[in-house]
Amino acid sequence: MRHRGSWAIAAVVGFSAVACSGNFDSTRAARPFADRATLGQEIFGALCDRVGASALAEDLSGDSYHAVCHPDDQGGYADQVDPSLLPPVSGSAALHRRLAVAKLEALARHRTDLIRSFDVVFPDIEIEDPHARVGTPDKVRLHDAVRVLMKRLSPLYDSNPLAPADQTAQPLIPAGTQAVARALDALAESPQAQASLARFGGRKGYRPSEIALGVLKPVLSYPDLRGFVRQSVRVLAPIGPARLEFEQLLRATQEELLDARPSVMPAPLVVTDPFGIAQPNRPRDAVEIAQLMLLSSDPAFAFPNAAPAPIVQRDARGFAVVNGSRLGEPGTVPAPFSDLFHDGPSGPEPGADGMADVDAYGRFIDGEGNPVAVDLPFDAPGTVRVREGDSLGRALLADGRPAFEYFDTQQTMAASLARDVRALADPVEANDHETLLNTLAGA
């Protein structure tokens, strides 16, 4: 499933780059290598041209970085911009020039990986043609489909077909990119949002790679995703029948977020048993009650002969629970982890709480404030493991013990309920098992 996410990112980059790259120079002589260039090289060239035109706007011909973006007759590239083809600058303009050149040369250092990625994302293969008509081939080459899609996207830089006919609207793609820019500007101006995102980044590898996409994986695998998206756009577009309701939902969500206030995390829940009955130190909230019920674990809940499906246990902060620690009981966090602080209203405050300390980036730290040399709960792409995990992929300490607390999701009440409900939501009409959906529809 990693290729699906890469496909979307590469497609957006490639399409935007080609659409924005300006007019082609029709006077250039054909290069012998051009007929052998891959689609990945063409996309990289368009992307590189776009970066060069933006960073070195004073180079009207693009000659200074052309060899960085495009191969010569033998297929070779240059790794550096040719400064002799740029007009002279001085003062602050010289600093800007160095930064612009560095940007292009950094792109050149990753050229091979980018081209290889584009070629993997867009292989020269045949795919199903969803627009095939009776009597026409039901397959189309992926490269041909990409070319057609690019042609359809290009007019959206100058028009907005979703806008009402009696209104003048900003072109669709520029409006979309500017909206994204405004959202990113808001994040850049909010240190609190940046700190929160940094802590979220510390939770990388908290789920096994095969389920790391969560609900996004089945959504992308939905066989009629194309039809669902098209119908959603038709209904929610500016002239769609549900547009006003959709805008009202967005306004309500905006007001809810504007009114949001940080809340103090409740004290860790500790269950004692002084008189033979389990007694919590405080009332459980609704989420804790749901967790207690749905995540209760017992082998009786598991499907016979089901392979274990472990997931890391988290504390109230959302961080992994260190193996051997007991939440709410100071002094139970084992070395090399530390427990010197707890979360207060305005940040970490001195005092243990039975939860391992983390830094501003969500990394576990020792008593000196240094990151602990421990693996992620599960392996994640792009990371180097300190030591090999066990047969289930769980992180281990030097003595061979699991570094964190895990539980088998196959043995939870939630998993058992999901298996039972599946039979009541069979989408095959001939089976007549849509009990759940019929109930929701009032049948």
PDB file of N, CA and C in Angstrom, residues 33 39 50-52 67 85 98 101 182 210 217 239 249 283 296 312 314 333 344-345 347 361 380 415 417 442-443:
ATOM      1  N   PHE A  33      18.905  11.245 -27.407  1.00  0.00           N
ATOM      2  CA  PHE A  33      18.519  10.530 -26.193  1.00  0.00           C
ATOM      3  C   PHE A  33      17.036  10.683 -25.881  1.00  0.00           C
ATOM      4  N   LEU A  39       9.533   8.132 -18.644  1.00  0.00           N
ATOM      5  CA  LEU A  39       8.555   9.108 -18.170  1.00  0.00           C
ATOM      6  C   LEU A  39       9.057   9.765 -16.887  1.00  0.00           C
ATOM      7  N   ARG A  50      10.547  23.876 -13.441  1.00  0.00           N
ATOM      8  CA  ARG A  50       9.661  24.731 -12.648  1.00  0.00           C
ATOM      9  C   ARG A  50      10.408  25.321 -11.462  1.00  0.00           C
ATOM     10  N   VAL A  51      11.200  24.482 -10.776  1.00  0.00           N
ATOM     11  CA  VAL A  51      11.982  24.973  -9.641  1.00  0.00           C
ATOM     12  C   VAL A  51      13.000  26.005 -10.104  1.00  0.00           C
ATOM     13  N   GLY A  52      13.656  25.718 -11.229  1.00  0.00           N
ATOM     14  CA  GLY A  52      14.655  26.653 -11.739  1.00  0.00           C
ATOM     15  C   GLY A  52      14.055  27.987 -12.141  1.00  0.00           C
ATOM     16  N   ALA A  67      21.195  21.800 -18.088  1.00  0.00           N
ATOM     17  CA  ALA A  67      21.918  20.530 -18.019  1.00  0.00           C
ATOM     18  C   ALA A  67      21.663  19.798 -16.704  1.00  0.00           C
ATOM     19  N   LEU A  85      26.511  31.598 -16.872  1.00  0.00           N
ATOM     20  CA  LEU A  85      25.391  31.937 -17.744  1.00  0.00           C
ATOM     21  C   LEU A  85      24.352  32.797 -17.036  1.00  0.00           C
ATOM     22  N   ARG A  98      22.863  32.440  -4.123  1.00  0.00           N
ATOM     23  CA  ARG A  98      23.475  31.213  -3.577  1.00  0.00           C
ATOM     24  C   ARG A  98      22.396  30.252  -3.077  1.00  0.00           C
ATOM     25  N   VAL A 101      20.686  28.633  -6.160  1.00  0.00           N
ATOM     26  CA  VAL A 101      21.551  27.621  -6.766  1.00  0.00           C
ATOM     27  C   VAL A 101      21.600  26.377  -5.891  1.00  0.00           C
ATOM     28  N   ARG A 182      -2.406  28.954   2.670  1.00  0.00           N
ATOM     29  CA  ARG A 182      -2.944  29.657   3.840  1.00  0.00           C
ATOM     30  C   ARG A 182      -2.956  28.759   5.065  1.00  0.00           C
ATOM     31  N   GLU A 210       1.730  -3.063   8.119  1.00  0.00           N
ATOM     32  CA  GLU A 210       0.615  -3.532   7.294  1.00  0.00           C
ATOM     33  C   GLU A 210      -0.713  -2.880   7.663  1.00  0.00           C
ATOM     34  N   LYS A 217      -6.486   2.556   4.140  1.00  0.00           N
ATOM     35  CA  LYS A 217      -6.218   1.393   3.285  1.00  0.00           C
ATOM     36  C   LYS A 217      -7.492   0.816   2.689  1.00  0.00           C
ATOM     37  N   ILE A 239     -22.410  24.211  -7.121  1.00  0.00           N
ATOM     38  CA  ILE A 239     -23.768  24.170  -7.670  1.00  0.00           C
ATOM     39  C   ILE A 239     -24.457  22.856  -7.312  1.00  0.00           C
ATOM     40  N   LEU A 249     -21.847  22.639   7.687  1.00  0.00           N
ATOM     41  CA  LEU A 249     -21.026  21.704   8.459  1.00  0.00           C
ATOM     42  C   LEU A 249     -19.617  22.252   8.657  1.00  0.00           C
ATOM     43  N   PRO A 283     -13.259   8.461  39.291  1.00  0.00           N
ATOM     44  CA  PRO A 283     -14.258   7.922  38.358  1.00  0.00           C
ATOM     45  C   PRO A 283     -13.682   7.835  36.944  1.00  0.00           C
ATOM     46  N   SER A 296     -10.941  -5.087  26.440  1.00  0.00           N
ATOM     47  CA  SER A 296     -10.733  -6.191  27.378  1.00  0.00           C
ATOM     48  C   SER A 296     -10.285  -7.417  26.600  1.00  0.00           C
ATOM     49  N   VAL A 312       0.826  -1.818  20.194  1.00  0.00           N
ATOM     50  CA  VAL A 312       1.425  -1.291  21.411  1.00  0.00           C
ATOM     51  C   VAL A 312       0.364  -0.618  22.272  1.00  0.00           C
ATOM     52  N   ARG A 314      -0.948   2.200  24.809  1.00  0.00           N
ATOM     53  CA  ARG A 314      -0.615   3.622  24.973  1.00  0.00           C
ATOM     54  C   ARG A 314      -1.147   4.132  26.305  1.00  0.00           C
ATOM     55  N   VAL A 333       8.867   3.076  36.465  1.00  0.00           N
ATOM     56  CA  VAL A 333       9.441   3.162  35.117  1.00  0.00           C
ATOM     57  C   VAL A 333      10.878   2.676  35.173  1.00  0.00           C
ATOM     58  N   GLY A 344       1.796  19.178  33.146  1.00  0.00           N
ATOM     59  CA  GLY A 344       1.027  20.173  33.870  1.00  0.00           C
ATOM     60  C   GLY A 344       0.216  21.031  32.929  1.00  0.00           C
ATOM     61  N   PRO A 345      -0.512  22.018  33.440  1.00  0.00           N
ATOM     62  CA  PRO A 345      -1.351  22.878  32.588  1.00  0.00           C
ATOM     63  C   PRO A 345      -0.574  23.627  31.527  1.00  0.00           C
ATOM     64  N   GLY A 347       2.762  22.695  30.562  1.00  0.00           N
ATOM     65  CA  GLY A 347       3.905  21.933  30.101  1.00  0.00           C
ATOM     66  C   GLY A 347       4.424  20.992  31.181  1.00  0.00           C
ATOM     67  N   TYR A 361       9.919  16.342  20.973  1.00  0.00           N
ATOM     68  CA  TYR A 361       9.699  15.639  19.720  1.00  0.00           C
ATOM     69  C   TYR A 361       9.042  14.280  19.929  1.00  0.00           C
ATOM     70  N   ALA A 380       9.470   0.768  10.973  1.00  0.00           N
ATOM     71  CA  ALA A 380       8.855   1.744  10.065  1.00  0.00           C
ATOM     72  C   ALA A 380       9.837   2.033   8.938  1.00  0.00           C
ATOM     73  N   ALA A 415     -12.573  -6.899  18.529  1.00  0.00           N
ATOM     74  CA  ALA A 415     -12.348  -7.776  17.382  1.00  0.00           C
ATOM     75  C   ALA A 415     -13.454  -8.812  17.259  1.00  0.00           C
ATOM     76  N   LEU A 417     -16.581  -8.506  18.305  1.00  0.00           N
ATOM     77  CA  LEU A 417     -17.780  -7.831  17.832  1.00  0.00           C
ATOM     78  C   LEU A 417     -17.706  -7.540  16.336  1.00  0.00           C
ATOM     79  N   GLY A 442     -34.291   1.728   8.264  1.00  0.00           N
ATOM     80  CA  GLY A 442     -35.655   1.667   8.761  1.00  0.00           C
ATOM     81  C   GLY A 442     -36.478   0.588   8.106  1.00  0.00           C
ATOM     82  N   ALA A 443     -35.810  -0.390   7.449  1.00  0.00           N
ATOM     83  CA  ALA A 443     -36.556  -1.459   6.768  1.00  0.00           C
ATOM     84  C   ALA A 443     -37.096  -2.456   7.787  1.00  0.00           C
TER      85      ALA A 443
END
